[in-house]
mmCIF file of C-alpha atoms in Angstrom:
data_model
loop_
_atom_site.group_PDB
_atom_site.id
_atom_site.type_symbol
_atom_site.label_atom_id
_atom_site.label_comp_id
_atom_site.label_asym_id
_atom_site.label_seq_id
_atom_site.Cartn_x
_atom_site.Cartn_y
_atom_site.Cartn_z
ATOM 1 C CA UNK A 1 -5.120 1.508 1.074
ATOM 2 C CA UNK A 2 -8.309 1.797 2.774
ATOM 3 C CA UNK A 3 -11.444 1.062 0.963
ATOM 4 C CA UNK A 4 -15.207 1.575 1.964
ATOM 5 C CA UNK A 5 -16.822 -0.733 -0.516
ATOM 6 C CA UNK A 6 -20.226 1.321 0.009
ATOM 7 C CA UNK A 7 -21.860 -1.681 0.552
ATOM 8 C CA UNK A 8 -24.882 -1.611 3.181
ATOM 9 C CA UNK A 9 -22.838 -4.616 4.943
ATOM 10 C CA UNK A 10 -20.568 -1.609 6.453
ATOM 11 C CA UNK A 11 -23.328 -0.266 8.490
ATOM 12 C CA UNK A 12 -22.682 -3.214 10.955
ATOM 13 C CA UNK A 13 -20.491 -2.265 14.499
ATOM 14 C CA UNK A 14 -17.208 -3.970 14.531
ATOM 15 C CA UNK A 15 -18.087 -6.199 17.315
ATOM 16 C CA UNK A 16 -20.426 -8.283 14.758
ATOM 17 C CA UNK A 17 -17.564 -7.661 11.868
ATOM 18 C CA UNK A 18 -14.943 -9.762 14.751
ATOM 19 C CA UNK A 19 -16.801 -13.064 14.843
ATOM 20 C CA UNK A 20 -14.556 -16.385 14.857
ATOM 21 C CA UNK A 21 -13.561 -17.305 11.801
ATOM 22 C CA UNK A 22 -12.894 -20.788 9.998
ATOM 23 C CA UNK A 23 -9.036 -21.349 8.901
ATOM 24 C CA UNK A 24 -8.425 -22.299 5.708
ATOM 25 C CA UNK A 25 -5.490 -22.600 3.483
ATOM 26 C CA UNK A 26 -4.232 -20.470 1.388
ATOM 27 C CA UNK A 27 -6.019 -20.902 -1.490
ATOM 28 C CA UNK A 28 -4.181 -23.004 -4.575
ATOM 29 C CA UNK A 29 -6.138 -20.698 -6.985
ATOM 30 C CA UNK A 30 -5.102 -17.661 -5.938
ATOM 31 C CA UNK A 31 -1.833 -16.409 -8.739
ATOM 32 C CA UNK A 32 1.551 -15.590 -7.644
ATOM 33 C CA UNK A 33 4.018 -13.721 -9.144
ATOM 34 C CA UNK A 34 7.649 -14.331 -9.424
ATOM 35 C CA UNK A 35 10.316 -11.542 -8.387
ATOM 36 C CA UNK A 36 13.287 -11.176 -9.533
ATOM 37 C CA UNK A 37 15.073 -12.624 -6.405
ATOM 38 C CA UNK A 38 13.089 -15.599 -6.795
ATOM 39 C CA UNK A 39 10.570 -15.065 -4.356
ATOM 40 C CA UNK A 40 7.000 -14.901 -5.445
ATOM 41 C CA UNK A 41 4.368 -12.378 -4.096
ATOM 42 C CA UNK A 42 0.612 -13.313 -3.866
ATOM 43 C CA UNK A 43 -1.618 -11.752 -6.427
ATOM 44 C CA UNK A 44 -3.738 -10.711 -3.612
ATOM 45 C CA UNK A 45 -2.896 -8.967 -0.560
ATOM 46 C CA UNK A 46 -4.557 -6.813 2.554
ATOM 47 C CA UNK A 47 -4.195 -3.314 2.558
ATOM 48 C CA UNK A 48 -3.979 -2.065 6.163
ATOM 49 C CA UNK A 49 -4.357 1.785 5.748
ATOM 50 C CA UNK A 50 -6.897 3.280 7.768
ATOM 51 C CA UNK A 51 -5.565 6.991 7.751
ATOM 52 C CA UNK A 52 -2.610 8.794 9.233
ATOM 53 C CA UNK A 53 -2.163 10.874 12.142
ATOM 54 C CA UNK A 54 -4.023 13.861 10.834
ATOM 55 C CA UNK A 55 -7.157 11.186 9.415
ATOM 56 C CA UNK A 56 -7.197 8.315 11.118
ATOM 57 C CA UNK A 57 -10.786 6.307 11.046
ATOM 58 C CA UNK A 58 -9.827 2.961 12.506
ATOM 59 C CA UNK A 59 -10.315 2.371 16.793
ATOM 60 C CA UNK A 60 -7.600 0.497 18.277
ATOM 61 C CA UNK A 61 -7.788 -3.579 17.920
ATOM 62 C CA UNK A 62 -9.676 -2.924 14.760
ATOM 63 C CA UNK A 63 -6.372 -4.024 12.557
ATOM 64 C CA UNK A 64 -5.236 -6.395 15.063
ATOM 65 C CA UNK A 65 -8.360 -8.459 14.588
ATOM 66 C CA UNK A 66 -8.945 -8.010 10.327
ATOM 67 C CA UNK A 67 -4.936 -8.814 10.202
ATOM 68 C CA UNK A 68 -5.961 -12.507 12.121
ATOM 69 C CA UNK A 69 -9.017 -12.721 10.014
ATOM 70 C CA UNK A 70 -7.300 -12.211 6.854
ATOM 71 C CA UNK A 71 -4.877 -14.965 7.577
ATOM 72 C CA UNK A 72 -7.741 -17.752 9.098
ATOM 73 C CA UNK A 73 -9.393 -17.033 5.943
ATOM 74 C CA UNK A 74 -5.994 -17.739 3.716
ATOM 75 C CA UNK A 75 -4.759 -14.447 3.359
ATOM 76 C CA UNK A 76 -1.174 -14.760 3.242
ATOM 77 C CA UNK A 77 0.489 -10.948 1.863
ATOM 78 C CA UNK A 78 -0.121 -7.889 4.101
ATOM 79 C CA UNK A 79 0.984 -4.560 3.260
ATOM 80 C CA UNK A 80 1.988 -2.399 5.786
ATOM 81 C CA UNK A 81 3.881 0.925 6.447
ATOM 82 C CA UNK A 82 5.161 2.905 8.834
ATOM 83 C CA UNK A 83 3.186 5.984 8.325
ATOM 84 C CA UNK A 84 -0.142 3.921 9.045
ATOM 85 C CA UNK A 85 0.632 3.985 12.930
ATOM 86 C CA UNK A 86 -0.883 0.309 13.073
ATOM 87 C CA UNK A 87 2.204 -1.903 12.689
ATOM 88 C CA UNK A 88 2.290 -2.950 16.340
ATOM 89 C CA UNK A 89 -1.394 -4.205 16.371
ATOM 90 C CA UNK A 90 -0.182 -5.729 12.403
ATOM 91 C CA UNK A 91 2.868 -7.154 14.290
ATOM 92 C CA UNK A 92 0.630 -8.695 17.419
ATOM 93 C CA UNK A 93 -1.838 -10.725 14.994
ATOM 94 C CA UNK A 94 1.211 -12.057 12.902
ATOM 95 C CA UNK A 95 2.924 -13.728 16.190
ATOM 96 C CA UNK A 96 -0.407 -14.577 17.411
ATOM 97 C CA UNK A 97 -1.334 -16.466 14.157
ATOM 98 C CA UNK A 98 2.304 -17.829 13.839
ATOM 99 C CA UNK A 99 2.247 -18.793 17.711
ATOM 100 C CA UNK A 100 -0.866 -20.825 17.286
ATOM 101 C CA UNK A 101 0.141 -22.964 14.133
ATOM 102 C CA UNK A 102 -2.100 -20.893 11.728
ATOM 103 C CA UNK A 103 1.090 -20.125 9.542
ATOM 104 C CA UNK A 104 4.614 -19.907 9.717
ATOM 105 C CA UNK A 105 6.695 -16.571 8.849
ATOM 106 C CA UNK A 106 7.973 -18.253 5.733
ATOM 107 C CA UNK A 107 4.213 -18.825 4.965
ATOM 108 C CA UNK A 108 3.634 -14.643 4.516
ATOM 109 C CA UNK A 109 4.587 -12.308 1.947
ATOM 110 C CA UNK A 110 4.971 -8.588 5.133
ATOM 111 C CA UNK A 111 6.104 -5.477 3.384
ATOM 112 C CA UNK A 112 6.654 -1.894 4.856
ATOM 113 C CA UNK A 113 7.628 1.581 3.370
ATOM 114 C CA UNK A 114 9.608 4.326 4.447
ATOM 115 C CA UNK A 115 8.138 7.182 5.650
ATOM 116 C CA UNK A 116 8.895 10.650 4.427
ATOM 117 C CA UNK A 117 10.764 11.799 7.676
ATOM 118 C CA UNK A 118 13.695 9.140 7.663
ATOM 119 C CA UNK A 119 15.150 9.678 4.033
ATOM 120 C CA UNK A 120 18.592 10.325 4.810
ATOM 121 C CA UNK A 121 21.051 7.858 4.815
ATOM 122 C CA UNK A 122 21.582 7.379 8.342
ATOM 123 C CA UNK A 123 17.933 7.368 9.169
ATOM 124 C CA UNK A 124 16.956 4.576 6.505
ATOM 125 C CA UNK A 125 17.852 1.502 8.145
ATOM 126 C CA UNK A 126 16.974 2.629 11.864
ATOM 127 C CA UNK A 127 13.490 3.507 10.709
ATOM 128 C CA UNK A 128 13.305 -0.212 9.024
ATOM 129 C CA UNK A 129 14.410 -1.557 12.187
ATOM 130 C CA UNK A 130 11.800 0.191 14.143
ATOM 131 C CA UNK A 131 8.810 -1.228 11.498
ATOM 132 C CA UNK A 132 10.401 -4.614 12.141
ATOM 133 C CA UNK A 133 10.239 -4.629 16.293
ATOM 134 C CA UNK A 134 6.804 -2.922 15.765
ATOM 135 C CA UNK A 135 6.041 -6.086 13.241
ATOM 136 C CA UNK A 136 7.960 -8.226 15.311
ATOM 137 C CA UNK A 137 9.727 -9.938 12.310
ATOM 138 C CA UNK A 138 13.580 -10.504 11.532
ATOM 139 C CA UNK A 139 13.388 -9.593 8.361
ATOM 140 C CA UNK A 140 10.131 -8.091 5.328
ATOM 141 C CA UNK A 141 9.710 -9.519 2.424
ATOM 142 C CA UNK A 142 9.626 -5.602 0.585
ATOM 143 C CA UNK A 143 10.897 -2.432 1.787
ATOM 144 C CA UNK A 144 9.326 0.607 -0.066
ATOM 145 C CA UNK A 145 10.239 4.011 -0.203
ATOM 146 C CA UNK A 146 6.535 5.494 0.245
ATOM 147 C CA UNK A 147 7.117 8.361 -1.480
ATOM 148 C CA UNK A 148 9.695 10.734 -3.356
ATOM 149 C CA UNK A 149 9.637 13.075 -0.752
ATOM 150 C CA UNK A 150 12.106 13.715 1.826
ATOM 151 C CA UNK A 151 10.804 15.593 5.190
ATOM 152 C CA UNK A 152 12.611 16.946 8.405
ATOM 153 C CA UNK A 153 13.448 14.533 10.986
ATOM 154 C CA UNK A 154 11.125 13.688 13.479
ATOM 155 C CA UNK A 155 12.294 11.575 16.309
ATOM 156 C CA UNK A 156 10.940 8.866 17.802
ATOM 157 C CA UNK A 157 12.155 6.453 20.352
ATOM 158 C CA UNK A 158 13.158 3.249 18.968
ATOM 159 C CA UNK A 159 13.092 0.712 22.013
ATOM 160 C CA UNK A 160 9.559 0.983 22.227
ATOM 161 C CA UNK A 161 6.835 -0.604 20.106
ATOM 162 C CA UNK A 162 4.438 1.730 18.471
ATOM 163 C CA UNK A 163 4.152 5.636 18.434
ATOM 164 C CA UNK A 164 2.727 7.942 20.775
ATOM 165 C CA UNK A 165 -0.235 10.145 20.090
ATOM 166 C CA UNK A 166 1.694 12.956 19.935
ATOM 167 C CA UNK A 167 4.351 11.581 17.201
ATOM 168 C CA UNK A 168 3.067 13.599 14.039
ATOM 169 C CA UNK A 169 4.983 12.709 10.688
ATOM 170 C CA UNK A 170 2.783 13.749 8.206
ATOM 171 C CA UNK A 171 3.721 17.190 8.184
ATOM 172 C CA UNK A 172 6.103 17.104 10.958
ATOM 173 C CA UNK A 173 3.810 20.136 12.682
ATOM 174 C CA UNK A 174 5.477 19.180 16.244
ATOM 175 C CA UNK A 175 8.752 20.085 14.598
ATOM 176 C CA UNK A 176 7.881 22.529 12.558
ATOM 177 C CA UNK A 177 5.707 24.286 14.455
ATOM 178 C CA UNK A 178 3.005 24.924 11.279
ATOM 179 C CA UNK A 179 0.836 22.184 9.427
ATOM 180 C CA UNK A 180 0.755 23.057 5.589
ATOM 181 C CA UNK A 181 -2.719 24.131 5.331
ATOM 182 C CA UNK A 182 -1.445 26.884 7.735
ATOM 183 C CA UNK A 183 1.669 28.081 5.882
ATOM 184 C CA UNK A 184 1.782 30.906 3.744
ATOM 185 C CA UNK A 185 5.326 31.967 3.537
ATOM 186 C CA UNK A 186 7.337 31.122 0.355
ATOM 187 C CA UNK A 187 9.240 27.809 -1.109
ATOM 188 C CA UNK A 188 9.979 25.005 0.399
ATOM 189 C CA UNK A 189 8.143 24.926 3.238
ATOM 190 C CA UNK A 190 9.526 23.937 6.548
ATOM 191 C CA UNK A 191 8.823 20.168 6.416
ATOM 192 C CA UNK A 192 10.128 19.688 2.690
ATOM 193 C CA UNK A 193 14.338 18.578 3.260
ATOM 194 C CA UNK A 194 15.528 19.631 -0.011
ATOM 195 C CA UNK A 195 18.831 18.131 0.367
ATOM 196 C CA UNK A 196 18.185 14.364 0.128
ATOM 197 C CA UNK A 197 17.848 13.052 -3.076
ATOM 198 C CA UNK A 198 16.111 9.636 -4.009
ATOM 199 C CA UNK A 199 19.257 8.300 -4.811
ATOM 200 C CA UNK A 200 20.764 8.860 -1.474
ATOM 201 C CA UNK A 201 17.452 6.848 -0.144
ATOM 202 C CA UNK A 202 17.624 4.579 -2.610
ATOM 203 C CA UNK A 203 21.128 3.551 -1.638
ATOM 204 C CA UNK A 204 20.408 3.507 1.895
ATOM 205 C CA UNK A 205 17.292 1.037 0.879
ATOM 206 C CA UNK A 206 19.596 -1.343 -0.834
ATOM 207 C CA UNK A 207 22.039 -1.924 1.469
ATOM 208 C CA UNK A 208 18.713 -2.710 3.588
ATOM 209 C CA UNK A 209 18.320 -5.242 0.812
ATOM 210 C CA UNK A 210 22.332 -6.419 1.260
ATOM 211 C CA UNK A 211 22.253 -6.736 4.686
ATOM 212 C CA UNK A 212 19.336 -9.041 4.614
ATOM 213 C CA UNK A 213 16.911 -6.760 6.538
ATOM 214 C CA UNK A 214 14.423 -7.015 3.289
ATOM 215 C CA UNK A 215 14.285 -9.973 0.602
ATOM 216 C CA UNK A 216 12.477 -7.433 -1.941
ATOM 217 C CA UNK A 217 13.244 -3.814 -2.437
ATOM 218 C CA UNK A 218 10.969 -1.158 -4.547
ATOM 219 C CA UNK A 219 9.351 2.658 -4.528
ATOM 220 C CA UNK A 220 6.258 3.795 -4.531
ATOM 221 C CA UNK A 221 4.483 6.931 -6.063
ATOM 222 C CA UNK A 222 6.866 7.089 -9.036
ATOM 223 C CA UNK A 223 6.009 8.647 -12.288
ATOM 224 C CA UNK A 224 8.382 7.428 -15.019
ATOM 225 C CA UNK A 225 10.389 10.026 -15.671
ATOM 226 C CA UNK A 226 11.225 9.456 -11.917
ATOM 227 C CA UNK A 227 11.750 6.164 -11.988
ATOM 228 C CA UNK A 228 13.741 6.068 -14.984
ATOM 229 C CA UNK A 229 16.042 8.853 -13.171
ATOM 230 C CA UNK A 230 16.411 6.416 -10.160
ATOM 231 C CA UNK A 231 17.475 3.590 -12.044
ATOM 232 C CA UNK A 232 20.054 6.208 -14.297
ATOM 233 C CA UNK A 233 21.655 6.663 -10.754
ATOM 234 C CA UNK A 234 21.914 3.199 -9.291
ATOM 235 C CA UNK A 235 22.980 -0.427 -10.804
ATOM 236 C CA UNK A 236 19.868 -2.155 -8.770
ATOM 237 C CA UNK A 237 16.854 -2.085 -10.235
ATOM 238 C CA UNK A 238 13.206 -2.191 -8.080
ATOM 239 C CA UNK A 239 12.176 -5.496 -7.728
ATOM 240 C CA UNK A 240 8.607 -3.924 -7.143
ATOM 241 C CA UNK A 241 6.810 -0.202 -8.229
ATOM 242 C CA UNK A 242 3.701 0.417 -6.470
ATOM 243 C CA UNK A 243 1.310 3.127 -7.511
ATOM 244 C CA UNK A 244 -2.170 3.514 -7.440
ATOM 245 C CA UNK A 245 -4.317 1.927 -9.998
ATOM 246 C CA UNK A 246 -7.576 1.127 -10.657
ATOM 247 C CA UNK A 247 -10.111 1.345 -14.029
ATOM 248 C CA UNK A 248 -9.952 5.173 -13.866
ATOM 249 C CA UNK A 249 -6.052 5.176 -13.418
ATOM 250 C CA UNK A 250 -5.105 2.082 -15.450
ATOM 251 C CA UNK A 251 -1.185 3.499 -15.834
ATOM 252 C CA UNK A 252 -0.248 1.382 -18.994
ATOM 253 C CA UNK A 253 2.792 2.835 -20.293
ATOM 254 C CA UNK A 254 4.063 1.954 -16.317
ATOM 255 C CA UNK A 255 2.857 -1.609 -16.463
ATOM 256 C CA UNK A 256 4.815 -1.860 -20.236
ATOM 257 C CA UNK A 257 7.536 -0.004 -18.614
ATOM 258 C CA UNK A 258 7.746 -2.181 -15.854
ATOM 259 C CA UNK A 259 7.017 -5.346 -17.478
ATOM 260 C CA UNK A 260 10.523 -4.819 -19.900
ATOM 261 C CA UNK A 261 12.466 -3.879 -16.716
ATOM 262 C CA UNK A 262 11.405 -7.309 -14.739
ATOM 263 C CA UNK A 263 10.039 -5.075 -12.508
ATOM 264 C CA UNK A 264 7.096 -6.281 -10.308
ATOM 265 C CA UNK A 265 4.039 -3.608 -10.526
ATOM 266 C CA UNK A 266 1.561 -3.432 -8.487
ATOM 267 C CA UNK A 267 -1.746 -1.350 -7.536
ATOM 268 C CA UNK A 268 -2.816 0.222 -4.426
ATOM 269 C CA UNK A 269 -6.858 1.556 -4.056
ATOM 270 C CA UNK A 270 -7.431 -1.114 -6.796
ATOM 271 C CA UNK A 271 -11.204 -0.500 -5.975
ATOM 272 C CA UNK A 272 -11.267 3.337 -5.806
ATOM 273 C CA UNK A 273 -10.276 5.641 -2.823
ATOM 274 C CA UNK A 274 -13.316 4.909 -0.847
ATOM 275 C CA UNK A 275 -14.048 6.914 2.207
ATOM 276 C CA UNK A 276 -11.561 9.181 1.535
ATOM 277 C CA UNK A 277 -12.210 10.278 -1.882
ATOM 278 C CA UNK A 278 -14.594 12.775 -1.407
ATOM 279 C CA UNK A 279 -17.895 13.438 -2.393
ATOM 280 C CA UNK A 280 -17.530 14.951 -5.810
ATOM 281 C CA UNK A 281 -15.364 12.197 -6.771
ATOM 282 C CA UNK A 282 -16.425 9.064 -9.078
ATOM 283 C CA UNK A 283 -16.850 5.958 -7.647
ATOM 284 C CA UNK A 284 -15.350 2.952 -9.397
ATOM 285 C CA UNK A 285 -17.212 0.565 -7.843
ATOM 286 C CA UNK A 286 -20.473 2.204 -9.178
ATOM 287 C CA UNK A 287 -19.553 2.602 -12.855
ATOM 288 C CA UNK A 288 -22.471 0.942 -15.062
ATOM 289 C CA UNK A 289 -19.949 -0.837 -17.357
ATOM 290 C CA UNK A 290 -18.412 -2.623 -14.278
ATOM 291 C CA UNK A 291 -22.017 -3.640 -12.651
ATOM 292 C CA UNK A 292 -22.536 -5.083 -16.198
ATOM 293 C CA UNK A 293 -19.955 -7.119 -16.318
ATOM 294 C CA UNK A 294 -20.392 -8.158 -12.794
ATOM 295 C CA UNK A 295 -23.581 -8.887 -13.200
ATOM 296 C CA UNK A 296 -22.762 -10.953 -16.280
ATOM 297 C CA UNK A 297 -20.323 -13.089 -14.512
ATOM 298 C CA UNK A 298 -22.393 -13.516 -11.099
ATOM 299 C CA UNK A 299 -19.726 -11.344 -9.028
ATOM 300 C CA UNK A 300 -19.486 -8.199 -7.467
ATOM 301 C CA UNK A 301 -18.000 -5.312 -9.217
ATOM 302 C CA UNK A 302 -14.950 -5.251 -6.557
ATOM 303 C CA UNK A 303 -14.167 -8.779 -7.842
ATOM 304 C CA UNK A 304 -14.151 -7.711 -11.598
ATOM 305 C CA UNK A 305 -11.835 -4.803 -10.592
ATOM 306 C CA UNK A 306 -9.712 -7.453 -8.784
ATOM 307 C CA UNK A 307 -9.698 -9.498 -11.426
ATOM 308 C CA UNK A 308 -8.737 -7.212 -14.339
ATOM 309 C CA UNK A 309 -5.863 -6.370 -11.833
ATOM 310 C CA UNK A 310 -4.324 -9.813 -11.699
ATOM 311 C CA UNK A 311 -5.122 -10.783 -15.411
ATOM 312 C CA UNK A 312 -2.938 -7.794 -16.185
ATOM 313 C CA UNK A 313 -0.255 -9.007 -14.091
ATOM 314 C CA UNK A 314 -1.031 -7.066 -11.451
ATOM 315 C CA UNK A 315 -0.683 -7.468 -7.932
ATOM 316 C CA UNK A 316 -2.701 -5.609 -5.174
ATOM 317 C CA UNK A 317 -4.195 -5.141 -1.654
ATOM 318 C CA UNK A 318 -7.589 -3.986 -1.157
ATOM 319 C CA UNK A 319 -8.617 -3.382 2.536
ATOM 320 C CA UNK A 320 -12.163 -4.446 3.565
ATOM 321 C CA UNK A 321 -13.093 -5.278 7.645
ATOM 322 C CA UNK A 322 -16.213 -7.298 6.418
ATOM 323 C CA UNK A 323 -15.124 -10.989 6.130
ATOM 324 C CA UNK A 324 -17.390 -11.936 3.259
ATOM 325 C CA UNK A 325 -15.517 -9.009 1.257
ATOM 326 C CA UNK A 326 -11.924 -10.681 2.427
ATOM 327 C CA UNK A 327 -13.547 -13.551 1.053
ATOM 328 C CA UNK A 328 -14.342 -12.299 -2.326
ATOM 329 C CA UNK A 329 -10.746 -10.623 -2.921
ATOM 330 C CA UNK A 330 -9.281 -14.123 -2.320
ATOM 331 C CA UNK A 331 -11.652 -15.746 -5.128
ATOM 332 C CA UNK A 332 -9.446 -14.074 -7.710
ATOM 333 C CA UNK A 333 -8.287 -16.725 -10.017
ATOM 334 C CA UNK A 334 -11.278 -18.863 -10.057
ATOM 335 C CA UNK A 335 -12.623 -17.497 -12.910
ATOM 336 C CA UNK A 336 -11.860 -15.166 -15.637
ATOM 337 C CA UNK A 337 -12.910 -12.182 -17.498
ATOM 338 C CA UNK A 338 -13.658 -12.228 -21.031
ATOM 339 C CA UNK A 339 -11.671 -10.369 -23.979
ATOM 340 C CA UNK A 340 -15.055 -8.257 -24.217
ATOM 341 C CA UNK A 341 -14.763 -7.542 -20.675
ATOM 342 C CA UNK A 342 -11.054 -6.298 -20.750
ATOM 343 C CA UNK A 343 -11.877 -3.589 -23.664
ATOM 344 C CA UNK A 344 -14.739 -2.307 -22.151
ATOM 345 C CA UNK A 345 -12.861 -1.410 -18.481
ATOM 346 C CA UNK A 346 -9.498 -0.282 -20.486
ATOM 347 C CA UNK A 347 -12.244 2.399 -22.636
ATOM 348 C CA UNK A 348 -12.514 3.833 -18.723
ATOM 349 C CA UNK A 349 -8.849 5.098 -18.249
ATOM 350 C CA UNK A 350 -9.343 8.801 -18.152
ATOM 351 C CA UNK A 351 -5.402 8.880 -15.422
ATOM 352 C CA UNK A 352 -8.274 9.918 -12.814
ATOM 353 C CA UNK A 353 -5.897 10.025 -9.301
ATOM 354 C CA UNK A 354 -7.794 9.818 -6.230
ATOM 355 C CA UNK A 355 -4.813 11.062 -4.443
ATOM 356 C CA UNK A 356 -3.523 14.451 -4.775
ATOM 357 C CA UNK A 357 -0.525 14.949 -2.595
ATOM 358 C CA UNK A 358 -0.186 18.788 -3.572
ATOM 359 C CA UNK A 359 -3.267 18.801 -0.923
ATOM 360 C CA UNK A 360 -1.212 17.168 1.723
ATOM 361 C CA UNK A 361 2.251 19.019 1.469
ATOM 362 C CA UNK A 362 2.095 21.054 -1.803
ATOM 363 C CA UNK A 363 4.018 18.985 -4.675
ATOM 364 C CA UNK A 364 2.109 18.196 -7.488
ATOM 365 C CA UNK A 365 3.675 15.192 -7.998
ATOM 366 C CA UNK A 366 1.643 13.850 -11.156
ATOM 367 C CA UNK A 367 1.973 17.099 -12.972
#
């Protein structure tokens, strides 16, 4: 998800943020974590949202060039989705980087989710085909269903890379005819498709799995009860859950829950919400009991909030376009925080969500 780190390095234009950088290796420091398939997922990833349709704050090339940064610099898991509109430019710097010896495809850890439009059955695996010519990969290591929310159709063509300015799935408006913050008439409104279940996704999404389209198959934005309703329905678990998480929002009884199921969880706005959180909201990266700590250990407070991630068995994917901050999130696993350290950011959990999708379509999903 994308992350403003507040830091005055952000002031800088883009053109000074795109300077050539080193390669590396990935670093031998950095954990993995083992799925149940076998594979194993980097502790560590790049988040590539920068907005949807309707809030969009990246400028074309911007993700090409971070997504080729991120890899010189060792970066090796990159978490993508449809919805973000970027997985062309994502798919560009991947067979750039694999084209000039950088990596290899086996070398990264690509996953994409499902967006909200292409939940039914016959829509599932045409939509993951269309992420995987935009990526311009046979095959991603995780397939995610973004969210537990089906919406109407909204086509697309799916010979050509990419989406046109005028494709709008968010709220499916150019189908609809009405964005939500505009509707007033009664339940459901018109982009809501009450009759898909998860299960009929979820289905869909494994044979995905079967047919070798994705190694690794999971949801996103599931409470427990939901999840637990999911896996009541089917006879494959989630190899991965991924919710958001972070010191305010430190979802316990889902890591536990997880954790017993062999179920792989892991964070998104690990950091906060950034830009997007608004104002009035608090900032994680400007709590006083994470600048102590940070300060204590010589690190900024967005590597202590990394780090309690992954020493909870956590994996995540901060998004940064300022190298020295890509930099930092790959450090995780060269040091450690203390036992002192862990109770004082698990006294911060107040289940403080940043995002509040009754604003976006009207379900109060954590309710």
């Amino acid at each position: 998800m994308w992350m403003m780190r507040q830091s005055t390095r952000r002031v800088l234009d883009f053109s000074a943020r795109c300077a050539s950088t080193t390669i590396v290796p990935a670093p031998t420091s950095l954990p993995r974590f083992k799925l149940r398939t076998g594979d194993t997922i980097p502790s560590i990833g790049m988040g590539t949202f920068t907005g949807t349709r309707l809030t969009q704050q990246a400028q074309p090339g911007d993700m090409y060039e971070n997504v080729k940064r991120w890899i010189r610099l060792g970066g090796r898991m990159i978490d993508c989705a449809q919805n973000y509109l970027n997985e062309d430019e994502i798919g560009d710097a991947i067979a750039d980087c694999i084209s000039e010896g950088i990596v290899t495809r086996e070398d990264l850890f690509i996953s994409t989710k499902l967006n909200n439009p292409y939940h039914r059955r016959e829509h599932v695996r045409p939509a993951l085909e269309k992420s995987l010519l935009d990526l311009r990969v046979d095959y991603v290591d995780l397939f995610l269903m973004h969210w537990p929310t089906a919406f109407k159709y909204v086509p697309y063509d799916a010979t050509k890379r990419g989406f046109p300015v005028d494709y709008e799935p968010d709220q499916c408006s150019k189908v609809t005819g009405v964005l939500w913050k505009d509707y007033d008439g009664s339940w459901p409104p018109p982009h809501l498709d009450m009759s898909v279940t998860i299960h009929e996704t979820w289905d869909a999404i494994v044979d995905c799995h079967k047919q070798g389209l994705a190694r690794n198959i999971g949801v996103c934005n599931f409470q427990l009860a939901l999840l637990h309703e999911l896996m009541c329905g089917s006879e494959f678990v989630p190899h991965v859950v991924q919710n958001e998480s972070h010191p305010y929002l430190q979802q316990w009884d889902q890591l536990e829950f997880c954790q017993k199921n062999n179920i792989q969880f892991m964070a998104y706005s690990p950091l906060g919400y950034g830009t997007f959180a608004g104002a009035d909201r608090p900032r994680v990266l400007t709590n006083p009991i994470i600048k102590k700590i940070a300060d204590k250990h010589g690190k900024s407070t967005a590597q202590v909030c990394l780090q309690w991630c992954v020493q909870r068995g956590v994996n995540t994917m901060p998004f940064s376009l300022i190298e020295i901050e890509l930099r930092e999130n790959l450090s995780v696993g060269t040091w450690e925080l203390d036992d002192d350290d862990m109770v004082s950011i698990k006294s911060l959990d107040n289940s403080f969500h940043y995002l509040n999708p009754k604003e976006w379509y009207g379900l109060p999903l954590w309710n």
